[in-house]
Amino acid sequence: MDEPVTPRHAAQTDTPTPEERPRTDDISGVDNMLEEGAPLEPADLRDVESGEDTAPAAAPDAEQLELALAERTADLQRLQAEYLNYKRRVDRDRELVRENATYTALAPIVEVLDTIDRARESARSLGSELEQGFSAVADQLERVVANAGLVKYGAPGDAFDPRIHEALSHIGEDAEVEVTTCKVIAKAGYRIGERVVRAAQVLVVDPAGS
């Protein structure tokens, strides 16, 4: 007797195979893109899978902008102050270099000017004038050194100042003066700016009763 044939599908269970199981991962983003009809790009899939937020970063608020502006302003003010200090130093150094060069060039000429002064004094004591040619050269030389910055100073009646005068001797008292005073100028003084090239050599008198 023939055995009954068992239908093939009777041995199968209701448990679905792995291929038939629905995917549980979230692909709603892809579904949305497909529903909207937009073409999919690899970058779209990466963004959906990684869950990255593509929203733009929030703009800085007013307080942050004011703080950044204050910092930049302080930096600019500091740079400006540093530049002004640098410029002052450069100007001061440039003036010092110029003054030193003038001093080096003109200091030896002081002795020549002393010779001219002695020649004038001798001529006056003799009741005459310097020879015309020599006088013209002397005047020109004095103008040149004066224009270069070498200034002559010292005259009878000047108050004695130990910073710019060298007292060779005290020659007594004088009732007409109130402070120690230059009475006789033995040698004129010379200076360049505030720098003394040579102190004036003088004879001084003191006030009466000092």
mmCIF file with all atom_site columns, C-alpha atoms in Angstrom:
data_model
loop_
_atom_site.group_PDB
_atom_site.id
_atom_site.type_symbol
_atom_site.label_atom_id
_atom_site.label_alt_id
_atom_site.label_comp_id
_atom_site.label_asym_id
_atom_site.label_entity_id
_atom_site.label_seq_id
_atom_site.pdbx_PDB_ins_code
_atom_site.Cartn_x
_atom_site.Cartn_y
_atom_site.Cartn_z
_atom_site.occupancy
_atom_site.B_iso_or_equiv
_atom_site.pdbx_formal_charge
_atom_site.auth_seq_id
_atom_site.auth_comp_id
_atom_site.auth_asym_id
_atom_site.auth_atom_id
_atom_site.pdbx_PDB_model_num
ATOM 1   C CA . MET A 1 1   ? 0.000  0.000   0.000  1.00 0.00 ? 1   MET A CA 1
ATOM 2   C CA . ASP A 1 2   ? 1.349  3.311   -0.965 1.00 0.00 ? 2   ASP A CA 1
ATOM 3   C CA . GLU A 1 3   ? 2.328  5.723   1.840  1.00 0.00 ? 3   GLU A CA 1
ATOM 4   C CA . PRO A 1 4   ? 0.639  9.113   1.827  1.00 0.00 ? 4   PRO A CA 1
ATOM 5   C CA . VAL A 1 5   ? 2.737  11.931  0.417  1.00 0.00 ? 5   VAL A CA 1
ATOM 6   C CA . THR A 1 6   ? 3.408  14.702  2.907  1.00 0.00 ? 6   THR A CA 1
ATOM 7   C CA . PRO A 1 7   ? 3.228  18.122  1.318  1.00 0.00 ? 7   PRO A CA 1
ATOM 8   C CA . ARG A 1 8   ? 6.618  19.854  1.129  1.00 0.00 ? 8   ARG A CA 1
ATOM 9   C CA . HIS A 1 9   ? 5.348  22.982  2.795  1.00 0.00 ? 9   HIS A CA 1
ATOM 10  C CA . ALA A 1 10  ? 4.011  21.091  5.790  1.00 0.00 ? 10  ALA A CA 1
ATOM 11  C CA . ALA A 1 11  ? 7.524  20.739  7.277  1.00 0.00 ? 11  ALA A CA 1
ATOM 12  C CA . GLN A 1 12  ? 8.275  24.460  7.046  1.00 0.00 ? 12  GLN A CA 1
ATOM 13  C CA . THR A 1 13  ? 7.899  26.628  10.119 1.00 0.00 ? 13  THR A CA 1
ATOM 14  C CA . ASP A 1 14  ? 6.499  30.131  10.370 1.00 0.00 ? 14  ASP A CA 1
ATOM 15  C CA . THR A 1 15  ? 9.904  31.585  11.443 1.00 0.00 ? 15  THR A CA 1
ATOM 16  C CA . PRO A 1 16  ? 11.223 33.887  8.680  1.00 0.00 ? 16  PRO A CA 1
ATOM 17  C CA . THR A 1 17  ? 14.725 33.492  7.371  1.00 0.00 ? 17  THR A CA 1
ATOM 18  C CA . PRO A 1 18  ? 17.400 36.208  7.978  1.00 0.00 ? 18  PRO A CA 1
ATOM 19  C CA . GLU A 1 19  ? 16.969 37.395  4.424  1.00 0.00 ? 19  GLU A CA 1
ATOM 20  C CA . GLU A 1 20  ? 13.248 37.757  4.984  1.00 0.00 ? 20  GLU A CA 1
ATOM 21  C CA . ARG A 1 21  ? 13.560 39.630  8.280  1.00 0.00 ? 21  ARG A CA 1
ATOM 22  C CA . PRO A 1 22  ? 12.926 43.395  8.028  1.00 0.00 ? 22  PRO A CA 1
ATOM 23  C CA . ARG A 1 23  ? 15.936 45.707  8.766  1.00 0.00 ? 23  ARG A CA 1
ATOM 24  C CA . THR A 1 24  ? 15.686 47.363  12.129 1.00 0.00 ? 24  THR A CA 1
ATOM 25  C CA . ASP A 1 25  ? 18.339 50.101  11.539 1.00 0.00 ? 25  ASP A CA 1
ATOM 26  C CA . ASP A 1 26  ? 17.066 53.598  10.958 1.00 0.00 ? 26  ASP A CA 1
ATOM 27  C CA . ILE A 1 27  ? 16.930 54.454  7.269  1.00 0.00 ? 27  ILE A CA 1
ATOM 28  C CA . SER A 1 28  ? 14.150 56.929  7.588  1.00 0.00 ? 28  SER A CA 1
ATOM 29  C CA . GLY A 1 29  ? 16.454 59.656  6.236  1.00 0.00 ? 29  GLY A CA 1
ATOM 30  C CA . VAL A 1 30  ? 17.064 57.667  3.060  1.00 0.00 ? 30  VAL A CA 1
ATOM 31  C CA . ASP A 1 31  ? 13.361 56.899  2.779  1.00 0.00 ? 31  ASP A CA 1
ATOM 32  C CA . ASN A 1 32  ? 12.557 60.577  3.057  1.00 0.00 ? 32  ASN A CA 1
ATOM 33  C CA . MET A 1 33  ? 15.053 61.410  0.305  1.00 0.00 ? 33  MET A CA 1
ATOM 34  C CA . LEU A 1 34  ? 13.568 58.735  -1.911 1.00 0.00 ? 34  LEU A CA 1
ATOM 35  C CA . GLU A 1 35  ? 10.049 59.977  -1.260 1.00 0.00 ? 35  GLU A CA 1
ATOM 36  C CA . GLU A 1 36  ? 11.088 63.546  -2.145 1.00 0.00 ? 36  GLU A CA 1
ATOM 37  C CA . GLY A 1 37  ? 12.490 62.289  -5.449 1.00 0.00 ? 37  GLY A CA 1
ATOM 38  C CA . ALA A 1 38  ? 16.012 63.727  -4.871 1.00 0.00 ? 38  ALA A CA 1
ATOM 39  C CA . PRO A 1 39  ? 18.935 61.696  -6.239 1.00 0.00 ? 39  PRO A CA 1
ATOM 40  C CA . LEU A 1 40  ? 21.026 60.039  -3.562 1.00 0.00 ? 40  LEU A CA 1
ATOM 41  C CA . GLU A 1 41  ? 24.684 60.877  -3.226 1.00 0.00 ? 41  GLU A CA 1
ATOM 42  C CA . PRO A 1 42  ? 27.281 58.913  -1.201 1.00 0.00 ? 42  PRO A CA 1
ATOM 43  C CA . ALA A 1 43  ? 27.650 61.894  1.125  1.00 0.00 ? 43  ALA A CA 1
ATOM 44  C CA . ASP A 1 44  ? 23.892 61.778  1.858  1.00 0.00 ? 44  ASP A CA 1
ATOM 45  C CA . LEU A 1 45  ? 24.116 58.178  2.959  1.00 0.00 ? 45  LEU A CA 1
ATOM 46  C CA . ARG A 1 46  ? 27.167 58.906  5.141  1.00 0.00 ? 46  ARG A CA 1
ATOM 47  C CA . ASP A 1 47  ? 25.364 61.787  6.854  1.00 0.00 ? 47  ASP A CA 1
ATOM 48  C CA . VAL A 1 48  ? 22.299 59.686  7.555  1.00 0.00 ? 48  VAL A CA 1
ATOM 49  C CA . GLU A 1 49  ? 24.307 56.719  8.818  1.00 0.00 ? 49  GLU A CA 1
ATOM 50  C CA . SER A 1 50  ? 26.568 58.795  11.067 1.00 0.00 ? 50  SER A CA 1
ATOM 51  C CA . GLY A 1 51  ? 23.720 60.850  12.455 1.00 0.00 ? 51  GLY A CA 1
ATOM 52  C CA . GLU A 1 52  ? 25.692 64.094  12.068 1.00 0.00 ? 52  GLU A CA 1
ATOM 53  C CA . ASP A 1 53  ? 23.825 67.333  12.569 1.00 0.00 ? 53  ASP A CA 1
ATOM 54  C CA . THR A 1 54  ? 24.257 69.469  9.476  1.00 0.00 ? 54  THR A CA 1
ATOM 55  C CA . ALA A 1 55  ? 22.621 72.542  11.018 1.00 0.00 ? 55  ALA A CA 1
ATOM 56  C CA . PRO A 1 56  ? 24.814 75.699  10.836 1.00 0.00 ? 56  PRO A CA 1
ATOM 57  C CA . ALA A 1 57  ? 26.686 76.796  14.001 1.00 0.00 ? 57  ALA A CA 1
ATOM 58  C CA . ALA A 1 58  ? 25.053 79.499  16.052 1.00 0.00 ? 58  ALA A CA 1
ATOM 59  C CA . ALA A 1 59  ? 26.358 83.024  15.400 1.00 0.00 ? 59  ALA A CA 1
ATOM 60  C CA . PRO A 1 60  ? 28.297 84.709  18.259 1.00 0.00 ? 60  PRO A CA 1
ATOM 61  C CA . ASP A 1 61  ? 26.159 86.939  20.425 1.00 0.00 ? 61  ASP A CA 1
ATOM 62  C CA . ALA A 1 62  ? 26.688 90.701  20.951 1.00 0.00 ? 62  ALA A CA 1
ATOM 63  C CA . GLU A 1 63  ? 28.639 90.239  24.191 1.00 0.00 ? 63  GLU A CA 1
ATOM 64  C CA . GLN A 1 64  ? 31.210 87.999  22.478 1.00 0.00 ? 64  GLN A CA 1
ATOM 65  C CA . LEU A 1 65  ? 31.578 90.472  19.612 1.00 0.00 ? 65  LEU A CA 1
ATOM 66  C CA . GLU A 1 66  ? 32.108 93.376  22.031 1.00 0.00 ? 66  GLU A CA 1
ATOM 67  C CA . LEU A 1 67  ? 34.736 91.392  23.948 1.00 0.00 ? 67  LEU A CA 1
ATOM 68  C CA . ALA A 1 68  ? 36.593 90.512  20.726 1.00 0.00 ? 68  ALA A CA 1
ATOM 69  C CA . LEU A 1 69  ? 36.447 94.163  19.614 1.00 0.00 ? 69  LEU A CA 1
ATOM 70  C CA . ALA A 1 70  ? 37.824 95.340  22.962 1.00 0.00 ? 70  ALA A CA 1
ATOM 71  C CA . GLU A 1 71  ? 40.720 92.861  22.700 1.00 0.00 ? 71  GLU A CA 1
ATOM 72  C CA . ARG A 1 72  ? 41.592 93.976  19.155 1.00 0.00 ? 72  ARG A CA 1
ATOM 73  C CA . THR A 1 73  ? 41.389 97.651  20.196 1.00 0.00 ? 73  THR A CA 1
ATOM 74  C CA . ALA A 1 74  ? 43.741 97.023  23.128 1.00 0.00 ? 74  ALA A CA 1
ATOM 75  C CA . ASP A 1 75  ? 46.186 95.253  20.798 1.00 0.00 ? 75  ASP A CA 1
ATOM 76  C CA . LEU A 1 76  ? 46.162 98.192  18.367 1.00 0.00 ? 76  LEU A CA 1
ATOM 77  C CA . GLN A 1 77  ? 46.679 100.706 21.176 1.00 0.00 ? 77  GLN A CA 1
ATOM 78  C CA . ARG A 1 78  ? 49.628 98.709  22.507 1.00 0.00 ? 78  ARG A CA 1
ATOM 79  C CA . LEU A 1 79  ? 51.192 98.513  19.052 1.00 0.00 ? 79  LEU A CA 1
ATOM 80  C CA . GLN A 1 80  ? 50.723 102.255 18.567 1.00 0.00 ? 80  GLN A CA 1
ATOM 81  C CA . ALA A 1 81  ? 52.393 103.017 21.918 1.00 0.00 ? 81  ALA A CA 1
ATOM 82  C CA . GLU A 1 82  ? 55.313 100.722 21.064 1.00 0.00 ? 82  GLU A CA 1
ATOM 83  C CA . TYR A 1 83  ? 55.726 102.419 17.689 1.00 0.00 ? 83  TYR A CA 1
ATOM 84  C CA . LEU A 1 84  ? 55.724 105.916 19.237 1.00 0.00 ? 84  LEU A CA 1
ATOM 85  C CA . ASN A 1 85  ? 58.345 104.860 21.801 1.00 0.00 ? 85  ASN A CA 1
ATOM 86  C CA . TYR A 1 86  ? 60.456 103.333 19.029 1.00 0.00 ? 86  TYR A CA 1
ATOM 87  C CA . LYS A 1 87  ? 60.177 106.517 16.950 1.00 0.00 ? 87  LYS A CA 1
ATOM 88  C CA . ARG A 1 88  ? 61.252 108.664 19.914 1.00 0.00 ? 88  ARG A CA 1
ATOM 89  C CA . ARG A 1 89  ? 64.286 106.449 20.499 1.00 0.00 ? 89  ARG A CA 1
ATOM 90  C CA . VAL A 1 90  ? 65.233 106.606 16.817 1.00 0.00 ? 90  VAL A CA 1
ATOM 91  C CA . ASP A 1 91  ? 64.901 110.394 16.736 1.00 0.00 ? 91  ASP A CA 1
ATOM 92  C CA . ARG A 1 92  ? 66.917 110.744 19.942 1.00 0.00 ? 92  ARG A CA 1
ATOM 93  C CA . ASP A 1 93  ? 69.654 108.422 18.675 1.00 0.00 ? 93  ASP A CA 1
ATOM 94  C CA . ARG A 1 94  ? 69.758 110.235 15.323 1.00 0.00 ? 94  ARG A CA 1
ATOM 95  C CA . GLU A 1 95  ? 70.159 113.601 17.068 1.00 0.00 ? 95  GLU A CA 1
ATOM 96  C CA . LEU A 1 96  ? 72.878 112.183 19.308 1.00 0.00 ? 96  LEU A CA 1
ATOM 97  C CA . VAL A 1 97  ? 74.783 110.835 16.301 1.00 0.00 ? 97  VAL A CA 1
ATOM 98  C CA . ARG A 1 98  ? 74.538 114.209 14.574 1.00 0.00 ? 98  ARG A CA 1
ATOM 99  C CA . GLU A 1 99  ? 75.688 116.032 17.702 1.00 0.00 ? 99  GLU A CA 1
ATOM 100 C CA . ASN A 1 100 ? 78.643 113.674 18.195 1.00 0.00 ? 100 ASN A CA 1
ATOM 101 C CA . ALA A 1 101 ? 79.710 114.129 14.578 1.00 0.00 ? 101 ALA A CA 1
ATOM 102 C CA . THR A 1 102 ? 79.493 117.918 14.927 1.00 0.00 ? 102 THR A CA 1
ATOM 103 C CA . TYR A 1 103 ? 81.481 117.779 18.166 1.00 0.00 ? 103 TYR A CA 1
ATOM 104 C CA . THR A 1 104 ? 84.208 115.647 16.611 1.00 0.00 ? 104 THR A CA 1
ATOM 105 C CA . ALA A 1 105 ? 84.514 117.946 13.605 1.00 0.00 ? 105 ALA A CA 1
ATOM 106 C CA . LEU A 1 106 ? 84.360 121.300 15.371 1.00 0.00 ? 106 LEU A CA 1
ATOM 107 C CA . ALA A 1 107 ? 86.089 120.725 18.716 1.00 0.00 ? 107 ALA A CA 1
ATOM 108 C CA . PRO A 1 108 ? 89.605 121.180 17.222 1.00 0.00 ? 108 PRO A CA 1
ATOM 109 C CA . ILE A 1 109 ? 88.526 124.487 15.620 1.00 0.00 ? 109 ILE A CA 1
ATOM 110 C CA . VAL A 1 110 ? 87.991 125.997 19.083 1.00 0.00 ? 110 VAL A CA 1
ATOM 111 C CA . GLU A 1 111 ? 91.723 126.663 19.322 1.00 0.00 ? 111 GLU A CA 1
ATOM 112 C CA . VAL A 1 112 ? 91.646 128.470 15.968 1.00 0.00 ? 112 VAL A CA 1
ATOM 113 C CA . LEU A 1 113 ? 88.785 130.620 17.219 1.00 0.00 ? 113 LEU A CA 1
ATOM 114 C CA . ASP A 1 114 ? 90.824 131.422 20.354 1.00 0.00 ? 114 ASP A CA 1
ATOM 115 C CA . THR A 1 115 ? 93.627 132.683 18.097 1.00 0.00 ? 115 THR A CA 1
ATOM 116 C CA . ILE A 1 116 ? 91.163 134.931 16.251 1.00 0.00 ? 116 ILE A CA 1
ATOM 117 C CA . ASP A 1 117 ? 89.900 136.320 19.579 1.00 0.00 ? 117 ASP A CA 1
ATOM 118 C CA . ARG A 1 118 ? 93.461 137.099 20.751 1.00 0.00 ? 118 ARG A CA 1
ATOM 119 C CA . ALA A 1 119 ? 94.204 138.815 17.443 1.00 0.00 ? 119 ALA A CA 1
ATOM 120 C CA . ARG A 1 120 ? 91.136 141.014 17.849 1.00 0.00 ? 120 ARG A CA 1
ATOM 121 C CA . GLU A 1 121 ? 92.039 141.884 21.432 1.00 0.00 ? 121 GLU A CA 1
ATOM 122 C CA . SER A 1 122 ? 95.563 142.811 20.382 1.00 0.00 ? 122 SER A CA 1
ATOM 123 C CA . ALA A 1 123 ? 94.275 144.986 17.556 1.00 0.00 ? 123 ALA A CA 1
ATOM 124 C CA . ARG A 1 124 ? 91.876 146.787 19.890 1.00 0.00 ? 124 ARG A CA 1
ATOM 125 C CA . SER A 1 125 ? 94.586 147.366 22.468 1.00 0.00 ? 125 SER A CA 1
ATOM 126 C CA . LEU A 1 126 ? 96.696 148.976 19.746 1.00 0.00 ? 126 LEU A CA 1
ATOM 127 C CA . GLY A 1 127 ? 93.783 151.105 18.613 1.00 0.00 ? 127 GLY A CA 1
ATOM 128 C CA . SER A 1 128 ? 93.619 149.485 15.196 1.00 0.00 ? 128 SER A CA 1
ATOM 129 C CA . GLU A 1 129 ? 91.595 146.923 13.310 1.00 0.00 ? 129 GLU A CA 1
ATOM 130 C CA . LEU A 1 130 ? 92.513 143.515 12.007 1.00 0.00 ? 130 LEU A CA 1
ATOM 131 C CA . GLU A 1 131 ? 93.914 143.426 8.526  1.00 0.00 ? 131 GLU A CA 1
ATOM 132 C CA . GLN A 1 132 ? 90.988 143.424 6.114  1.00 0.00 ? 132 GLN A CA 1
ATOM 133 C CA . GLY A 1 133 ? 91.791 140.078 4.488  1.00 0.00 ? 133 GLY A CA 1
ATOM 134 C CA . PHE A 1 134 ? 92.355 138.279 7.796  1.00 0.00 ? 134 PHE A CA 1
ATOM 135 C CA . SER A 1 135 ? 89.230 139.850 9.304  1.00 0.00 ? 135 SER A CA 1
ATOM 136 C CA . ALA A 1 136 ? 87.067 138.629 6.390  1.00 0.00 ? 136 ALA A CA 1
ATOM 137 C CA . VAL A 1 137 ? 88.373 135.059 6.735  1.00 0.00 ? 137 VAL A CA 1
ATOM 138 C CA . ALA A 1 138 ? 87.874 135.133 10.514 1.00 0.00 ? 138 ALA A CA 1
ATOM 139 C CA . ASP A 1 139 ? 84.303 136.376 10.182 1.00 0.00 ? 139 ASP A CA 1
ATOM 140 C CA . GLN A 1 140 ? 83.473 133.734 7.572  1.00 0.00 ? 140 GLN A CA 1
ATOM 141 C CA . LEU A 1 141 ? 84.918 130.935 9.726  1.00 0.00 ? 141 LEU A CA 1
ATOM 142 C CA . GLU A 1 142 ? 82.899 132.055 12.738 1.00 0.00 ? 142 GLU A CA 1
ATOM 143 C CA . ARG A 1 143 ? 79.706 132.112 10.678 1.00 0.00 ? 143 ARG A CA 1
ATOM 144 C CA . VAL A 1 144 ? 80.355 128.622 9.321  1.00 0.00 ? 144 VAL A CA 1
ATOM 145 C CA . VAL A 1 145 ? 80.910 127.024 12.720 1.00 0.00 ? 145 VAL A CA 1
ATOM 146 C CA . ALA A 1 146 ? 77.942 128.891 14.179 1.00 0.00 ? 146 ALA A CA 1
ATOM 147 C CA . ASN A 1 147 ? 75.678 127.571 11.411 1.00 0.00 ? 147 ASN A CA 1
ATOM 148 C CA . ALA A 1 148 ? 77.013 124.073 12.105 1.00 0.00 ? 148 ALA A CA 1
ATOM 149 C CA . GLY A 1 149 ? 75.852 124.376 15.718 1.00 0.00 ? 149 GLY A CA 1
ATOM 150 C CA . LEU A 1 150 ? 78.980 125.528 17.589 1.00 0.00 ? 150 LEU A CA 1
ATOM 151 C CA . VAL A 1 151 ? 77.813 128.386 19.818 1.00 0.00 ? 151 VAL A CA 1
ATOM 152 C CA . LYS A 1 152 ? 80.153 130.808 21.537 1.00 0.00 ? 152 LYS A CA 1
ATOM 153 C CA . TYR A 1 153 ? 79.206 132.059 24.993 1.00 0.00 ? 153 TYR A CA 1
ATOM 154 C CA . GLY A 1 154 ? 80.613 133.959 27.932 1.00 0.00 ? 154 GLY A CA 1
ATOM 155 C CA . ALA A 1 155 ? 80.629 137.685 28.577 1.00 0.00 ? 155 ALA A CA 1
ATOM 156 C CA . PRO A 1 156 ? 81.584 139.936 31.530 1.00 0.00 ? 156 PRO A CA 1
ATOM 157 C CA . GLY A 1 157 ? 78.621 140.294 33.858 1.00 0.00 ? 157 GLY A CA 1
ATOM 158 C CA . ASP A 1 158 ? 77.295 136.749 33.390 1.00 0.00 ? 158 ASP A CA 1
ATOM 159 C CA . ALA A 1 159 ? 76.327 134.983 36.617 1.00 0.00 ? 159 ALA A CA 1
ATOM 160 C CA . PHE A 1 160 ? 78.884 132.295 37.378 1.00 0.00 ? 160 PHE A CA 1
ATOM 161 C CA . ASP A 1 161 ? 77.590 128.797 36.625 1.00 0.00 ? 161 ASP A CA 1
ATOM 162 C CA . PRO A 1 162 ? 80.002 125.962 37.457 1.00 0.00 ? 162 PRO A CA 1
ATOM 163 C CA . ARG A 1 163 ? 78.332 123.785 34.786 1.00 0.00 ? 163 ARG A CA 1
ATOM 164 C CA . ILE A 1 164 ? 79.465 126.051 31.946 1.00 0.00 ? 164 ILE A CA 1
ATOM 165 C CA . HIS A 1 165 ? 82.183 128.229 33.532 1.00 0.00 ? 165 HIS A CA 1
ATOM 166 C CA . GLU A 1 166 ? 85.631 127.385 34.836 1.00 0.00 ? 166 GLU A CA 1
ATOM 167 C CA . ALA A 1 167 ? 86.748 129.878 37.500 1.00 0.00 ? 167 ALA A CA 1
ATOM 168 C CA . LEU A 1 168 ? 90.469 130.506 37.121 1.00 0.00 ? 168 LEU A CA 1
ATOM 169 C CA . SER A 1 169 ? 90.558 132.898 40.046 1.00 0.00 ? 169 SER A CA 1
ATOM 170 C CA . HIS A 1 170 ? 88.539 135.063 42.457 1.00 0.00 ? 170 HIS A CA 1
ATOM 171 C CA . ILE A 1 171 ? 89.576 138.696 42.202 1.00 0.00 ? 171 ILE A CA 1
ATOM 172 C CA . GLY A 1 172 ? 87.813 140.091 45.207 1.00 0.00 ? 172 GLY A CA 1
ATOM 173 C CA . GLU A 1 173 ? 84.395 141.484 45.935 1.00 0.00 ? 173 GLU A CA 1
ATOM 174 C CA . ASP A 1 174 ? 82.137 143.819 44.033 1.00 0.00 ? 174 ASP A CA 1
ATOM 175 C CA . ALA A 1 175 ? 79.341 145.820 45.658 1.00 0.00 ? 175 ALA A CA 1
ATOM 176 C CA . GLU A 1 176 ? 77.484 145.983 42.376 1.00 0.00 ? 176 GLU A CA 1
ATOM 177 C CA . VAL A 1 177 ? 76.868 142.250 42.114 1.00 0.00 ? 177 VAL A CA 1
ATOM 178 C CA . GLU A 1 178 ? 74.465 140.092 44.110 1.00 0.00 ? 178 GLU A CA 1
ATOM 179 C CA . VAL A 1 179 ? 75.875 136.704 43.128 1.00 0.00 ? 179 VAL A CA 1
ATOM 180 C CA . THR A 1 180 ? 79.271 135.442 42.102 1.00 0.00 ? 180 THR A CA 1
ATOM 181 C CA . THR A 1 181 ? 79.795 136.995 38.686 1.00 0.00 ? 181 THR A CA 1
ATOM 182 C CA . CYS A 1 182 ? 82.148 136.597 35.738 1.00 0.00 ? 182 CYS A CA 1
ATOM 183 C CA . LYS A 1 183 ? 84.280 139.754 35.711 1.00 0.00 ? 183 LYS A CA 1
ATOM 184 C CA . VAL A 1 184 ? 86.864 138.843 33.075 1.00 0.00 ? 184 VAL A CA 1
ATOM 185 C CA . ILE A 1 185 ? 86.565 136.279 30.242 1.00 0.00 ? 185 ILE A CA 1
ATOM 186 C CA . ALA A 1 186 ? 89.962 134.689 29.735 1.00 0.00 ? 186 ALA A CA 1
ATOM 187 C CA . LYS A 1 187 ? 88.689 132.279 27.088 1.00 0.00 ? 187 LYS A CA 1
ATOM 188 C CA . ALA A 1 188 ? 85.211 132.090 25.608 1.00 0.00 ? 188 ALA A CA 1
ATOM 189 C CA . GLY A 1 189 ? 83.183 128.949 26.086 1.00 0.00 ? 189 GLY A CA 1
ATOM 190 C CA . TYR A 1 190 ? 81.681 126.866 23.292 1.00 0.00 ? 190 TYR A CA 1
ATOM 191 C CA . ARG A 1 191 ? 78.824 124.420 23.258 1.00 0.00 ? 191 ARG A CA 1
ATOM 192 C CA . ILE A 1 192 ? 76.799 122.368 20.790 1.00 0.00 ? 192 ILE A CA 1
ATOM 193 C CA . GLY A 1 193 ? 73.195 122.296 21.864 1.00 0.00 ? 193 GLY A CA 1
ATOM 194 C CA . GLU A 1 194 ? 73.307 121.642 25.592 1.00 0.00 ? 194 GLU A CA 1
ATOM 195 C CA . ARG A 1 195 ? 76.684 119.905 25.379 1.00 0.00 ? 195 ARG A CA 1
ATOM 196 C CA . VAL A 1 196 ? 79.646 121.963 26.493 1.00 0.00 ? 196 VAL A CA 1
ATOM 197 C CA . VAL A 1 197 ? 82.602 121.636 24.149 1.00 0.00 ? 197 VAL A CA 1
ATOM 198 C CA . ARG A 1 198 ? 84.761 123.794 26.402 1.00 0.00 ? 198 ARG A CA 1
ATOM 199 C CA . ALA A 1 199 ? 83.774 125.682 29.521 1.00 0.00 ? 199 ALA A CA 1
ATOM 200 C CA . ALA A 1 200 ? 84.376 129.427 29.499 1.00 0.00 ? 200 ALA A CA 1
ATOM 201 C CA . GLN A 1 201 ? 87.473 130.280 31.522 1.00 0.00 ? 201 GLN A CA 1
ATOM 202 C CA . VAL A 1 202 ? 86.730 133.273 33.717 1.00 0.00 ? 202 VAL A CA 1
ATOM 203 C CA . LEU A 1 203 ? 87.864 135.481 36.596 1.00 0.00 ? 203 LEU A CA 1
ATOM 204 C CA . VAL A 1 204 ? 85.046 136.043 39.080 1.00 0.00 ? 204 VAL A CA 1
ATOM 205 C CA . VAL A 1 205 ? 84.050 138.478 41.796 1.00 0.00 ? 205 VAL A CA 1
ATOM 206 C CA . ASP A 1 206 ? 81.861 137.815 44.807 1.00 0.00 ? 206 ASP A CA 1
ATOM 207 C CA . PRO A 1 207 ? 79.149 140.020 46.300 1.00 0.00 ? 207 PRO A CA 1
ATOM 208 C CA . ALA A 1 208 ? 80.322 142.428 49.003 1.00 0.00 ? 208 ALA A CA 1
ATOM 209 C CA . GLY A 1 209 ? 80.303 140.939 52.498 1.00 0.00 ? 209 GLY A CA 1
ATOM 210 C CA . SER A 1 210 ? 80.073 137.361 51.260 1.00 0.00 ? 210 SER A CA 1
#
